[in-house]
mmCIF file of C-alpha atoms in Angstrom:
data_model
loop_
_atom_site.group_PDB
_atom_site.id
_atom_site.type_symbol
_atom_site.label_atom_id
_atom_site.label_comp_id
_atom_site.label_asym_id
_atom_site.label_seq_id
_atom_site.Cartn_x
_atom_site.Cartn_y
_atom_site.Cartn_z
ATOM 1 C CA PHE A 22 -75.928 50.757 -102.894
ATOM 2 C CA LYS A 23 -74.885 48.223 -105.444
ATOM 3 C CA PRO A 24 -71.956 46.224 -104.716
ATOM 4 C CA TYR A 25 -69.788 47.497 -107.905
ATOM 5 C CA ALA A 26 -70.592 50.932 -108.044
ATOM 6 C CA GLY A 27 -67.747 52.146 -106.305
ATOM 7 C CA VAL A 28 -69.718 54.238 -103.590
ATOM 8 C CA SER A 29 -67.750 54.176 -100.184
ATOM 9 C CA THR A 30 -69.803 53.440 -96.870
ATOM 10 C CA ALA A 31 -68.831 54.850 -93.694
ATOM 11 C CA VAL A 32 -70.004 53.210 -90.604
ATOM 12 C CA LEU A 33 -69.773 55.490 -87.385
ATOM 13 C CA PHE A 34 -70.209 54.020 -83.904
ATOM 14 C CA PHE A 35 -70.794 56.192 -80.889
ATOM 15 C CA THR A 36 -69.845 54.742 -77.154
ATOM 16 C CA LYS A 37 -71.052 57.137 -74.517
ATOM 17 C CA THR A 38 -67.742 57.615 -72.242
ATOM 18 C CA GLY A 39 -69.236 59.112 -69.394
ATOM 19 C CA THR A 40 -66.457 61.455 -69.033
ATOM 20 C CA GLY A 41 -67.853 64.190 -71.456
ATOM 21 C CA GLY A 42 -65.970 62.748 -74.606
ATOM 22 C CA THR A 43 -63.364 61.112 -76.675
ATOM 23 C CA ASP A 44 -59.545 61.386 -77.153
ATOM 24 C CA ASN A 45 -59.244 59.723 -80.117
ATOM 25 C CA VAL A 46 -61.622 58.654 -83.155
ATOM 26 C CA TRP A 47 -60.681 54.885 -84.409
ATOM 27 C CA PHE A 48 -60.315 54.456 -88.809
ATOM 28 C CA TYR A 49 -60.433 50.914 -90.409
ATOM 29 C CA ASP A 50 -60.151 50.846 -94.052
ATOM 30 C CA MET A 51 -62.398 48.048 -95.064
ATOM 31 C CA THR A 52 -61.663 46.696 -98.337
ATOM 32 C CA ALA A 53 -63.327 43.670 -98.959
ATOM 33 C CA ASP A 54 -66.398 41.862 -96.890
ATOM 34 C CA GLY A 55 -65.895 37.997 -97.943
ATOM 35 C CA TYR A 56 -68.171 38.218 -101.081
ATOM 36 C CA SER A 57 -67.511 39.245 -104.598
ATOM 37 C CA LEU A 58 -68.625 42.840 -106.047
ATOM 38 C CA ASP A 59 -70.952 41.267 -108.607
ATOM 39 C CA ASP A 60 -74.829 40.790 -108.476
ATOM 40 C CA LYS A 61 -74.191 37.264 -107.370
ATOM 41 C CA ARG A 62 -72.142 38.199 -104.347
ATOM 42 C CA ASN A 63 -70.056 35.142 -103.969
ATOM 43 C CA GLU A 64 -67.926 34.130 -101.034
ATOM 44 C CA ILE A 65 -64.434 34.948 -101.462
ATOM 45 C CA LYS A 66 -61.289 34.799 -99.791
ATOM 46 C CA ASP A 67 -60.431 38.150 -98.818
ATOM 47 C CA ASN A 68 -62.673 39.373 -95.509
ATOM 48 C CA ASP A 69 -61.524 42.197 -93.366
ATOM 49 C CA ILE A 70 -64.410 41.404 -90.908
ATOM 50 C CA PRO A 71 -62.608 39.187 -88.823
ATOM 51 C CA ASP A 72 -60.050 41.410 -88.356
ATOM 52 C CA VAL A 73 -62.126 45.052 -87.884
ATOM 53 C CA LEU A 74 -63.771 42.728 -84.901
ATOM 54 C CA GLU A 75 -60.659 41.668 -83.427
ATOM 55 C CA ARG A 76 -58.947 45.253 -83.561
ATOM 56 C CA TYR A 77 -61.686 47.219 -82.229
ATOM 57 C CA THR A 78 -62.326 44.643 -79.417
ATOM 58 C CA SER A 79 -58.828 44.882 -78.389
ATOM 59 C CA LEU A 80 -59.382 48.859 -78.469
ATOM 60 C CA ARG A 81 -62.692 48.707 -76.227
ATOM 61 C CA ALA A 82 -60.896 46.067 -74.181
ATOM 62 C CA ASP A 83 -57.531 48.511 -73.104
ATOM 63 C CA ALA A 84 -57.616 52.177 -74.918
ATOM 64 C CA LYS A 85 -54.809 52.829 -72.856
ATOM 65 C CA GLN A 86 -52.249 50.045 -74.429
ATOM 66 C CA SER A 87 -54.070 49.326 -77.312
ATOM 67 C CA GLN A 88 -51.970 47.805 -80.111
ATOM 68 C CA GLU A 89 -53.976 50.674 -82.243
ATOM 69 C CA GLN A 90 -52.489 53.487 -80.133
ATOM 70 C CA LYS A 91 -48.990 52.347 -81.923
ATOM 71 C CA ARG A 92 -50.396 52.245 -85.808
ATOM 72 C CA LYS A 93 -48.969 54.292 -88.490
ATOM 73 C CA ARG A 94 -51.720 55.921 -90.587
ATOM 74 C CA THR A 95 -50.443 53.834 -93.329
ATOM 75 C CA GLU A 96 -51.841 50.714 -91.906
ATOM 76 C CA LYS A 97 -55.666 49.245 -91.906
ATOM 77 C CA SER A 98 -56.335 51.146 -88.761
ATOM 78 C CA PHE A 99 -55.071 53.889 -86.797
ATOM 79 C CA LEU A 100 -56.210 56.578 -84.542
ATOM 80 C CA VAL A 101 -56.582 60.282 -85.082
ATOM 81 C CA PRO A 102 -56.630 62.860 -82.377
ATOM 82 C CA PHE A 103 -60.505 64.515 -81.734
ATOM 83 C CA ASP A 104 -58.656 67.884 -81.646
ATOM 84 C CA GLU A 105 -56.984 67.465 -85.764
ATOM 85 C CA ILE A 106 -60.554 66.546 -86.538
ATOM 86 C CA LYS A 107 -62.373 69.684 -85.258
ATOM 87 C CA ALA A 108 -59.469 71.422 -87.003
ATOM 88 C CA ASN A 109 -60.382 69.554 -90.272
ATOM 89 C CA ASN A 110 -63.406 71.296 -90.042
ATOM 90 C CA TRP A 111 -65.157 67.684 -88.402
ATOM 91 C CA ASP A 112 -64.251 66.183 -91.685
ATOM 92 C CA LEU A 113 -64.485 62.408 -91.063
ATOM 93 C CA SER A 114 -63.438 61.020 -94.500
ATOM 94 C CA ILE A 115 -60.534 58.736 -93.827
ATOM 95 C CA ASN A 116 -58.979 59.844 -97.377
ATOM 96 C CA ARG A 117 -58.260 62.941 -95.493
ATOM 97 C CA TYR A 118 -56.252 61.208 -92.558
ATOM 98 C CA LYS A 119 -54.832 58.117 -94.170
ATOM 99 C CA GLU A 120 -51.274 58.268 -95.272
ATOM 100 C CA ILE A 121 -50.605 56.448 -98.628
ATOM 101 C CA ILE A 122 -46.624 55.952 -99.463
ATOM 102 C CA TYR A 123 -46.025 55.244 -103.222
ATOM 103 C CA GLU A 124 -43.367 53.529 -104.595
ATOM 104 C CA GLU A 125 -41.641 54.818 -107.452
ATOM 105 C CA ILE A 126 -41.013 52.768 -110.658
ATOM 106 C CA ALA A 127 -38.282 53.047 -112.693
ATOM 107 C CA TYR A 128 -39.256 52.217 -116.398
ATOM 108 C CA ALA A 129 -36.414 51.655 -118.963
ATOM 109 C CA ALA A 130 -36.250 54.390 -121.636
ATOM 110 C CA PRO A 131 -39.031 54.279 -125.066
ATOM 111 C CA SER A 132 -35.594 53.214 -126.922
ATOM 112 C CA GLU A 133 -34.890 50.219 -125.113
ATOM 113 C CA ILE A 134 -38.700 49.377 -124.938
ATOM 114 C CA ILE A 135 -38.676 49.776 -128.854
ATOM 115 C CA LYS A 136 -35.715 47.616 -129.127
ATOM 116 C CA ASP A 137 -37.123 44.811 -126.854
ATOM 117 C CA ILE A 138 -40.630 44.645 -128.856
ATOM 118 C CA GLU A 139 -38.728 44.564 -131.989
ATOM 119 C CA THR A 140 -36.292 41.781 -130.564
ATOM 120 C CA LEU A 141 -39.818 39.828 -129.872
ATOM 121 C CA ASP A 142 -40.964 40.793 -133.164
ATOM 122 C CA GLN A 143 -38.427 39.227 -134.783
ATOM 123 C CA GLU A 144 -38.482 35.899 -132.409
ATOM 124 C CA ARG A 145 -42.193 35.589 -133.594
ATOM 125 C CA ASN A 146 -41.397 36.097 -137.019
ATOM 126 C CA ASP A 147 -38.757 33.280 -137.075
ATOM 127 C CA ALA A 148 -40.931 31.045 -135.142
ATOM 128 C CA LEU A 149 -43.745 31.600 -137.368
ATOM 129 C CA THR A 150 -41.583 30.873 -140.333
ATOM 130 C CA ALA A 151 -40.419 27.565 -138.679
ATOM 131 C CA LEU A 152 -44.187 26.578 -138.108
ATOM 132 C CA LYS A 153 -45.138 27.227 -141.797
ATOM 133 C CA ASP A 154 -41.522 24.701 -143.126
ATOM 134 C CA MET A 155 -42.570 22.281 -141.209
ATOM 135 C CA LEU A 156 -46.271 22.364 -142.826
ATOM 136 C CA ARG A 157 -44.685 22.025 -145.725
#
């Protein structure tokens, strides 16, 4: 896939449990790989890969006491119970399970915005007039 095509990629890891299955499926919402999203693919500051590796390693080290057990579904990574995925017809789309919190934004009334624009227009006109006077 081209980096800027907007196509999401999912990576699945399967681990032999030796106990007949898993209790939870781990999801990580990776948004940056350390490279720009254009054809040049220059290195950039944003990079989730070290965090992915750290979280995955800690999850594997002690699954019962892992920080992942405590994470909410609003975070970068979280666990989803196997039974929930089964009930969702085996859907492994992160968007099915990730919770997004929306912040309400209060905007000024349109009449106030128009008044502010008119004030800015008047200030701009005054500055332009002063500039013209200086050039005479």
